[in-house]
Amino acid sequence: DGGITQSPKYLFRKEGQNVTLSCEQNLNHDAMYWYRQDPGQGLRLIYYSQIVNDFQKGDIAEGYSVSREKKESFPLTVTSAQKNPTAFYLCASSPWTGITGELFFGEGSRLTVL
Amino acid sequence: AQTVTQSQPEMSVQEAETVTLSCTYDTSESDYYLFWYKQPPSRQMILVIRQEAYKQQNATENRFSVNFQKAAKSFSLKISDSQLGDAAMYFCAYSDSAGKSTFGDGTTLTVKP
């Protein structure tokens, strides 16, 4: 079945460590996105990519990094510079038709900093 | 920057009844899309319904319909004949001309049997 796969579902990190969250899609979508979700808040955009080897910062990019070497993959690295990384992270993709950007989501990854 | 406001953090409805979730947004653009997404307790977000701003006719998907008031920048979701499976957090979202989506803070809907 086509969809978006995020891994791991749960991740624990010690302070000072970098961690990488995986996001893979087999929907042949051009655009991919990373969102952060905190309790009681909506989704906030971290990074997005509309084409391979290109990506843009979203509203809260500080302390995060991404790469887009393949169309189907968009991993997110949470660096030690991210001051409050404990959150739920959602990856999404969209068939790039610009403004009509309906999003297809993965099941999410929950990161907890110990 | 666009903003999306959902003024009802929590709502509840009796099974089989109708409930309306509110959403307002702020934008200076004339061409955009609006969406309602559902996030059940299993956490995977799915699309409920979408509305193109240039269309005056309100979108409908089975028991879900919207009341889109462009001048008032209002985009409410009506759920008819509510079912237990409708219990979830609902997010209103705005998609701009660059394809970036902005989300509201969500409304948690409880369905009472």
PDB file of C-alpha atoms in Angstrom:
ATOM      1  CA  ASP A   1       0.000   0.000   0.000  1.00  0.00           C
ATOM      2  CA  GLY A   2       1.161   3.525  -0.706  1.00  0.00           C
ATOM      3  CA  GLY A   3       1.888   5.771   2.201  1.00  0.00           C
ATOM      4  CA  ILE A   4       4.350   7.515   4.435  1.00  0.00           C
ATOM      5  CA  THR A   5       6.493   5.613   6.902  1.00  0.00           C
ATOM      6  CA  GLN A   6       8.097   7.310   9.870  1.00  0.00           C
ATOM      7  CA  SER A   7      10.585   5.646  12.162  1.00  0.00           C
ATOM      8  CA  PRO A   8      11.137   5.189  14.965  1.00  0.00           C
ATOM      9  CA  LYS A   9       7.735   5.695  16.584  1.00  0.00           C
ATOM     10  CA  TYR A  10       9.317   6.432  19.952  1.00  0.00           C
ATOM     11  CA  LEU A  11      12.796   7.765  20.576  1.00  0.00           C
ATOM     12  CA  PHE A  12      14.627   8.752  23.723  1.00  0.00           C
ATOM     13  CA  ARG A  13      17.612  11.031  23.652  1.00  0.00           C
ATOM     14  CA  LYS A  14      20.067  12.281  26.184  1.00  0.00           C
ATOM     15  CA  GLU A  15      20.807  15.956  26.235  1.00  0.00           C
ATOM     16  CA  GLY A  16      23.610  16.888  23.880  1.00  0.00           C
ATOM     17  CA  GLN A  17      22.923  14.105  21.400  1.00  0.00           C
ATOM     18  CA  ASN A  18      21.808  14.499  17.819  1.00  0.00           C
ATOM     19  CA  VAL A  19      19.045  12.190  16.611  1.00  0.00           C
ATOM     20  CA  THR A  20      17.683  11.512  13.146  1.00  0.00           C
ATOM     21  CA  LEU A  21      14.042  10.774  12.380  1.00  0.00           C
ATOM     22  CA  SER A  22      13.330   8.854   9.202  1.00  0.00           C
ATOM     23  CA  CYS A  23      10.551   9.626   6.727  1.00  0.00           C
ATOM     24  CA  GLU A  24       9.980   7.577   3.585  1.00  0.00           C
ATOM     25  CA  GLN A  25       7.118   7.855   1.090  1.00  0.00           C
ATOM     26  CA  ASN A  26       6.122   5.667  -1.854  1.00  0.00           C
ATOM     27  CA  LEU A  27       3.400   7.977  -3.141  1.00  0.00           C
ATOM     28  CA  ASN A  28       5.686   9.544  -5.765  1.00  0.00           C
ATOM     29  CA  HIS A  29       4.998  12.935  -4.226  1.00  0.00           C
ATOM     30  CA  ASP A  30       7.271  15.846  -5.025  1.00  0.00           C
ATOM     31  CA  ALA A  31       6.870  17.840  -1.820  1.00  0.00           C
ATOM     32  CA  MET A  32       7.699  16.698   1.697  1.00  0.00           C
ATOM     33  CA  TYR A  33       7.320  18.444   5.028  1.00  0.00           C
ATOM     34  CA  TRP A  34       8.287  18.139   8.684  1.00  0.00           C
ATOM     35  CA  TYR A  35       5.976  19.467  11.365  1.00  0.00           C
ATOM     36  CA  ARG A  36       6.316  19.639  15.120  1.00  0.00           C
ATOM     37  CA  GLN A  37       3.264  19.162  17.347  1.00  0.00           C
ATOM     38  CA  ASP A  38       3.225  20.157  21.018  1.00  0.00           C
ATOM     39  CA  PRO A  39       0.319  19.476  23.430  1.00  0.00           C
ATOM     40  CA  GLY A  40      -2.503  21.941  22.969  1.00  0.00           C
ATOM     41  CA  GLN A  41      -0.892  23.473  19.925  1.00  0.00           C
ATOM     42  CA  GLY A  42      -1.284  23.085  16.237  1.00  0.00           C
ATOM     43  CA  LEU A  43       1.359  21.888  13.835  1.00  0.00           C
ATOM     44  CA  ARG A  44       4.333  24.123  13.239  1.00  0.00           C
ATOM     45  CA  LEU A  45       6.411  23.807  10.078  1.00  0.00           C
ATOM     46  CA  ILE A  46      10.081  22.965  10.554  1.00  0.00           C
ATOM     47  CA  TYR A  47      11.358  22.373   7.012  1.00  0.00           C
ATOM     48  CA  TYR A  48       9.905  21.557   3.643  1.00  0.00           C
ATOM     49  CA  SER A  49      11.204  20.396   0.290  1.00  0.00           C
ATOM     50  CA  GLN A  50       9.514  20.748  -3.073  1.00  0.00           C
ATOM     51  CA  ILE A  51      12.165  19.004  -5.130  1.00  0.00           C
ATOM     52  CA  VAL A  52      15.160  16.729  -4.663  1.00  0.00           C
ATOM     53  CA  ASN A  53      18.329  18.457  -3.420  1.00  0.00           C
ATOM     54  CA  ASP A  54      16.402  21.558  -2.388  1.00  0.00           C
ATOM     55  CA  PHE A  55      14.651  22.496   0.863  1.00  0.00           C
ATOM     56  CA  GLN A  56      13.475  25.594   2.701  1.00  0.00           C
ATOM     57  CA  LYS A  57      13.221  26.596   6.334  1.00  0.00           C
ATOM     58  CA  GLY A  58       9.821  26.707   7.894  1.00  0.00           C
ATOM     59  CA  ASP A  59       8.735  28.741  10.895  1.00  0.00           C
ATOM     60  CA  ILE A  60      10.799  26.927  13.543  1.00  0.00           C
ATOM     61  CA  ALA A  61      13.918  25.604  11.747  1.00  0.00           C
ATOM     62  CA  GLU A  62      16.474  26.543  14.421  1.00  0.00           C
ATOM     63  CA  GLY A  63      18.143  23.458  15.880  1.00  0.00           C
ATOM     64  CA  TYR A  64      16.986  21.166  13.056  1.00  0.00           C
ATOM     65  CA  SER A  65      18.514  20.025   9.781  1.00  0.00           C
ATOM     66  CA  VAL A  66      17.229  18.028   6.812  1.00  0.00           C
ATOM     67  CA  SER A  67      18.405  16.514   3.544  1.00  0.00           C
ATOM     68  CA  ARG A  68      16.574  15.512   0.359  1.00  0.00           C
ATOM     69  CA  GLU A  69      18.903  13.300  -1.623  1.00  0.00           C
ATOM     70  CA  LYS A  70      16.115  11.060  -2.915  1.00  0.00           C
ATOM     71  CA  LYS A  71      12.555  11.881  -3.868  1.00  0.00           C
ATOM     72  CA  GLU A  72      11.136   9.317  -1.469  1.00  0.00           C
ATOM     73  CA  SER A  73      13.205  10.216   1.593  1.00  0.00           C
ATOM     74  CA  PHE A  74      13.318  13.307   3.834  1.00  0.00           C
ATOM     75  CA  PRO A  75      15.124  12.649   7.126  1.00  0.00           C
ATOM     76  CA  LEU A  76      15.074  15.173   9.954  1.00  0.00           C
ATOM     77  CA  THR A  77      17.984  15.603  12.362  1.00  0.00           C
ATOM     78  CA  VAL A  78      17.263  17.129  15.742  1.00  0.00           C
ATOM     79  CA  THR A  79      20.540  18.636  16.852  1.00  0.00           C
ATOM     80  CA  SER A  80      21.818  19.456  20.311  1.00  0.00           C
ATOM     81  CA  ALA A  81      21.188  23.100  19.474  1.00  0.00           C
ATOM     82  CA  GLN A  82      17.434  22.534  19.695  1.00  0.00           C
ATOM     83  CA  LYS A  83      16.655  23.768  23.197  1.00  0.00           C
ATOM     84  CA  ASN A  84      13.366  21.988  23.736  1.00  0.00           C
ATOM     85  CA  PRO A  85      13.219  18.964  21.426  1.00  0.00           C
ATOM     86  CA  THR A  86      10.676  16.863  23.320  1.00  0.00           C
ATOM     87  CA  ALA A  87       7.684  16.782  20.990  1.00  0.00           C
ATOM     88  CA  PHE A  88       5.687  14.788  18.472  1.00  0.00           C
ATOM     89  CA  TYR A  89       7.069  15.039  14.945  1.00  0.00           C
ATOM     90  CA  LEU A  90       4.953  14.544  11.858  1.00  0.00           C
ATOM     91  CA  CYS A  91       6.202  14.029   8.331  1.00  0.00           C
ATOM     92  CA  ALA A  92       3.911  14.767   5.414  1.00  0.00           C
ATOM     93  CA  SER A  93       4.009  14.743   1.658  1.00  0.00           C
ATOM     94  CA  SER A  94       2.038  16.384  -1.097  1.00  0.00           C
ATOM     95  CA  PRO A  95       1.700  15.893  -4.841  1.00  0.00           C
ATOM     96  CA  TRP A  96       3.170  19.231  -5.749  1.00  0.00           C
ATOM     97  CA  THR A  97       0.433  21.205  -7.348  1.00  0.00           C
ATOM     98  CA  GLY A  98       1.389  24.378  -5.568  1.00  0.00           C
ATOM     99  CA  ILE A  99      -1.525  25.935  -3.861  1.00  0.00           C
ATOM    100  CA  THR A 100      -3.653  22.822  -3.758  1.00  0.00           C
ATOM    101  CA  GLY A 101      -1.366  21.263  -1.171  1.00  0.00           C
ATOM    102  CA  GLU A 102      -3.420  18.559   0.478  1.00  0.00           C
ATOM    103  CA  LEU A 103      -1.095  16.829   2.914  1.00  0.00           C
ATOM    104  CA  PHE A 104      -0.669  13.101   3.484  1.00  0.00           C
ATOM    105  CA  PHE A 105       0.765  12.300   6.891  1.00  0.00           C
ATOM    106  CA  GLY A 106       2.842   9.592   8.500  1.00  0.00           C
ATOM    107  CA  GLU A 107       1.992   8.182  11.921  1.00  0.00           C
ATOM    108  CA  GLY A 108       4.511  10.381  13.679  1.00  0.00           C
ATOM    109  CA  SER A 109       7.561  10.004  15.889  1.00  0.00           C
ATOM    110  CA  ARG A 110       7.580  10.923  19.553  1.00  0.00           C
ATOM    111  CA  LEU A 111      10.927  12.228  20.784  1.00  0.00           C
ATOM    112  CA  THR A 112      11.646  12.486  24.498  1.00  0.00           C
ATOM    113  CA  VAL A 113      14.765  14.061  25.890  1.00  0.00           C
ATOM    114  CA  LEU A 114      15.856  12.499  29.168  1.00  0.00           C
TER     115      LEU A 114
ATOM    116  CA  ALA B   1       1.927  35.829   7.658  1.00  0.00           C
ATOM    117  CA  GLN B   2      -1.261  33.867   7.659  1.00  0.00           C
ATOM    118  CA  THR B   3      -2.896  32.879  10.923  1.00  0.00           C
ATOM    119  CA  VAL B   4      -5.562  30.298  11.633  1.00  0.00           C
ATOM    120  CA  THR B   5      -7.693  30.485  14.776  1.00  0.00           C
ATOM    121  CA  GLN B   6      -9.840  27.758  16.251  1.00  0.00           C
ATOM    122  CA  SER B   7     -11.643  29.301  19.194  1.00  0.00           C
ATOM    123  CA  GLN B   8     -13.059  26.079  20.643  1.00  0.00           C
ATOM    124  CA  PRO B   9     -10.372  23.944  22.313  1.00  0.00           C
ATOM    125  CA  GLU B  10     -12.975  21.283  23.174  1.00  0.00           C
ATOM    126  CA  MET B  11     -16.427  20.368  21.937  1.00  0.00           C
ATOM    127  CA  SER B  12     -18.781  17.529  22.694  1.00  0.00           C
ATOM    128  CA  VAL B  13     -21.773  16.122  20.854  1.00  0.00           C
ATOM    129  CA  GLN B  14     -24.316  13.408  21.454  1.00  0.00           C
ATOM    130  CA  GLU B  15     -24.170  10.487  19.066  1.00  0.00           C
ATOM    131  CA  ALA B  16     -26.426  11.047  16.018  1.00  0.00           C
ATOM    132  CA  GLU B  17     -26.580  14.798  16.570  1.00  0.00           C
ATOM    133  CA  THR B  18     -24.930  17.636  14.689  1.00  0.00           C
ATOM    134  CA  VAL B  19     -21.937  19.700  15.768  1.00  0.00           C
ATOM    135  CA  THR B  20     -20.173  22.673  14.216  1.00  0.00           C
ATOM    136  CA  LEU B  21     -16.497  23.451  14.689  1.00  0.00           C
ATOM    137  CA  SER B  22     -15.360  27.020  14.093  1.00  0.00           C
ATOM    138  CA  CYS B  23     -12.328  28.343  12.255  1.00  0.00           C
ATOM    139  CA  THR B  24     -11.275  31.813  11.211  1.00  0.00           C
ATOM    140  CA  TYR B  25      -8.194  32.817   9.298  1.00  0.00           C
ATOM    141  CA  ASP B  26      -6.349  35.908   8.296  1.00  0.00           C
ATOM    142  CA  THR B  27      -4.773  36.426   4.894  1.00  0.00           C
ATOM    143  CA  SER B  28      -4.202  39.091   2.291  1.00  0.00           C
ATOM    144  CA  GLU B  29      -4.196  36.590  -0.564  1.00  0.00           C
ATOM    145  CA  SER B  30      -7.181  36.034  -2.808  1.00  0.00           C
ATOM    146  CA  ASP B  31      -6.340  32.529  -3.968  1.00  0.00           C
ATOM    147  CA  TYR B  32      -5.867  29.782  -1.406  1.00  0.00           C
ATOM    148  CA  TYR B  33      -7.190  26.469  -0.129  1.00  0.00           C
ATOM    149  CA  LEU B  34      -8.693  25.586   3.220  1.00  0.00           C
ATOM    150  CA  PHE B  35      -8.729  22.164   4.814  1.00  0.00           C
ATOM    151  CA  TRP B  36     -10.085  20.297   7.801  1.00  0.00           C
ATOM    152  CA  TYR B  37      -7.931  17.438   9.040  1.00  0.00           C
ATOM    153  CA  LYS B  38      -8.829  14.802  11.618  1.00  0.00           C
ATOM    154  CA  GLN B  39      -6.332  13.335  14.072  1.00  0.00           C
ATOM    155  CA  PRO B  40      -7.804  10.342  15.933  1.00  0.00           C
ATOM    156  CA  PRO B  41      -6.183   8.946  19.072  1.00  0.00           C
ATOM    157  CA  SER B  42      -4.031   6.650  16.861  1.00  0.00           C
ATOM    158  CA  ARG B  43      -2.400   9.901  15.745  1.00  0.00           C
ATOM    159  CA  GLN B  44      -2.366   9.575  11.961  1.00  0.00           C
ATOM    160  CA  MET B  45      -3.769  12.777  10.510  1.00  0.00           C
ATOM    161  CA  ILE B  46      -6.181  12.413   7.618  1.00  0.00           C
ATOM    162  CA  LEU B  47      -7.971  14.878   5.371  1.00  0.00           C
ATOM    163  CA  VAL B  48     -11.671  15.393   6.062  1.00  0.00           C
ATOM    164  CA  ILE B  49     -12.635  18.036   3.540  1.00  0.00           C
ATOM    165  CA  ARG B  50     -11.174  20.899   1.509  1.00  0.00           C
ATOM    166  CA  GLN B  51     -12.436  24.111  -0.012  1.00  0.00           C
ATOM    167  CA  GLU B  52     -11.046  26.150  -2.862  1.00  0.00           C
ATOM    168  CA  ALA B  53     -11.297  29.859  -2.091  1.00  0.00           C
ATOM    169  CA  TYR B  54     -12.435  30.723  -5.612  1.00  0.00           C
ATOM    170  CA  LYS B  55     -15.450  28.430  -5.319  1.00  0.00           C
ATOM    171  CA  GLN B  56     -18.558  29.914  -3.761  1.00  0.00           C
ATOM    172  CA  GLN B  57     -20.228  26.555  -3.297  1.00  0.00           C
ATOM    173  CA  ASN B  58     -19.564  24.962   0.066  1.00  0.00           C
ATOM    174  CA  ALA B  59     -17.760  21.616  -0.029  1.00  0.00           C
ATOM    175  CA  THR B  60     -19.531  18.477   1.170  1.00  0.00           C
ATOM    176  CA  GLU B  61     -18.219  14.993   1.879  1.00  0.00           C
ATOM    177  CA  ASN B  62     -20.916  12.619   3.112  1.00  0.00           C
ATOM    178  CA  ARG B  63     -21.738  13.712   6.695  1.00  0.00           C
ATOM    179  CA  PHE B  64     -19.151  16.506   6.647  1.00  0.00           C
ATOM    180  CA  SER B  65     -19.828  19.931   5.190  1.00  0.00           C
ATOM    181  CA  VAL B  66     -18.326  23.374   5.497  1.00  0.00           C
ATOM    182  CA  ASN B  67     -19.712  26.883   5.740  1.00  0.00           C
ATOM    183  CA  PHE B  68     -17.195  29.022   3.891  1.00  0.00           C
ATOM    184  CA  GLN B  69     -17.639  32.763   4.298  1.00  0.00           C
ATOM    185  CA  LYS B  70     -14.804  34.336   2.313  1.00  0.00           C
ATOM    186  CA  ALA B  71     -15.512  37.944   3.206  1.00  0.00           C
ATOM    187  CA  ALA B  72     -15.656  37.079   6.894  1.00  0.00           C
ATOM    188  CA  LYS B  73     -12.650  34.731   6.558  1.00  0.00           C
ATOM    189  CA  SER B  74     -14.586  32.004   8.272  1.00  0.00           C
ATOM    190  CA  PHE B  75     -14.490  28.278   7.555  1.00  0.00           C
ATOM    191  CA  SER B  76     -16.586  26.138   9.886  1.00  0.00           C
ATOM    192  CA  LEU B  77     -17.025  22.359   9.760  1.00  0.00           C
ATOM    193  CA  LYS B  78     -20.390  20.744  10.336  1.00  0.00           C
ATOM    194  CA  ILE B  79     -20.583  17.081  11.245  1.00  0.00           C
ATOM    195  CA  SER B  80     -24.053  15.593  10.874  1.00  0.00           C
ATOM    196  CA  ASP B  81     -25.289  12.351  12.434  1.00  0.00           C
ATOM    197  CA  SER B  82     -22.201  12.193  14.658  1.00  0.00           C
ATOM    198  CA  GLN B  83     -20.678   8.772  15.218  1.00  0.00           C
ATOM    199  CA  LEU B  84     -18.378   7.458  17.925  1.00  0.00           C
ATOM    200  CA  GLY B  85     -15.628   7.177  15.319  1.00  0.00           C
ATOM    201  CA  ASP B  86     -15.757  10.932  14.778  1.00  0.00           C
ATOM    202  CA  ALA B  87     -14.095  11.485  18.150  1.00  0.00           C
ATOM    203  CA  ALA B  88     -10.735  13.069  17.406  1.00  0.00           C
ATOM    204  CA  MET B  89      -8.845  16.324  17.298  1.00  0.00           C
ATOM    205  CA  TYR B  90      -9.801  18.424  14.299  1.00  0.00           C
ATOM    206  CA  PHE B  91      -7.432  20.907  12.721  1.00  0.00           C
ATOM    207  CA  CYS B  92      -8.301  23.708  10.372  1.00  0.00           C
ATOM    208  CA  ALA B  93      -5.543  24.528   7.878  1.00  0.00           C
ATOM    209  CA  TYR B  94      -4.830  27.183   5.286  1.00  0.00           C
ATOM    210  CA  SER B  95      -2.650  26.514   2.232  1.00  0.00           C
ATOM    211  CA  ASP B  96      -1.052  29.522   0.560  1.00  0.00           C
ATOM    212  CA  SER B  97       0.099  30.121  -2.994  1.00  0.00           C
ATOM    213  CA  ALA B  98       3.467  28.508  -2.211  1.00  0.00           C
ATOM    214  CA  GLY B  99       1.789  25.337  -0.989  1.00  0.00           C
ATOM    215  CA  LYS B 100       2.700  25.941   2.645  1.00  0.00           C
ATOM    216  CA  SER B 101       0.035  25.015   5.177  1.00  0.00           C
ATOM    217  CA  THR B 102      -0.685  26.878   8.422  1.00  0.00           C
ATOM    218  CA  PHE B 103      -2.657  25.046  11.097  1.00  0.00           C
ATOM    219  CA  GLY B 104      -4.935  26.135  13.913  1.00  0.00           C
ATOM    220  CA  ASP B 105      -4.423  24.812  17.440  1.00  0.00           C
ATOM    221  CA  GLY B 106      -7.105  22.177  17.039  1.00  0.00           C
ATOM    222  CA  THR B 107     -10.486  21.307  18.552  1.00  0.00           C
ATOM    223  CA  THR B 108     -10.891  18.097  20.517  1.00  0.00           C
ATOM    224  CA  LEU B 109     -14.256  16.548  19.729  1.00  0.00           C
ATOM    225  CA  THR B 110     -15.854  14.111  22.145  1.00  0.00           C
ATOM    226  CA  VAL B 111     -18.826  12.013  21.009  1.00  0.00           C
ATOM    227  CA  LYS B 112     -21.112  10.809  23.783  1.00  0.00           C
ATOM    228  CA  PRO B 113     -23.033   7.542  23.310  1.00  0.00           C
TER     229      PRO B 113
END
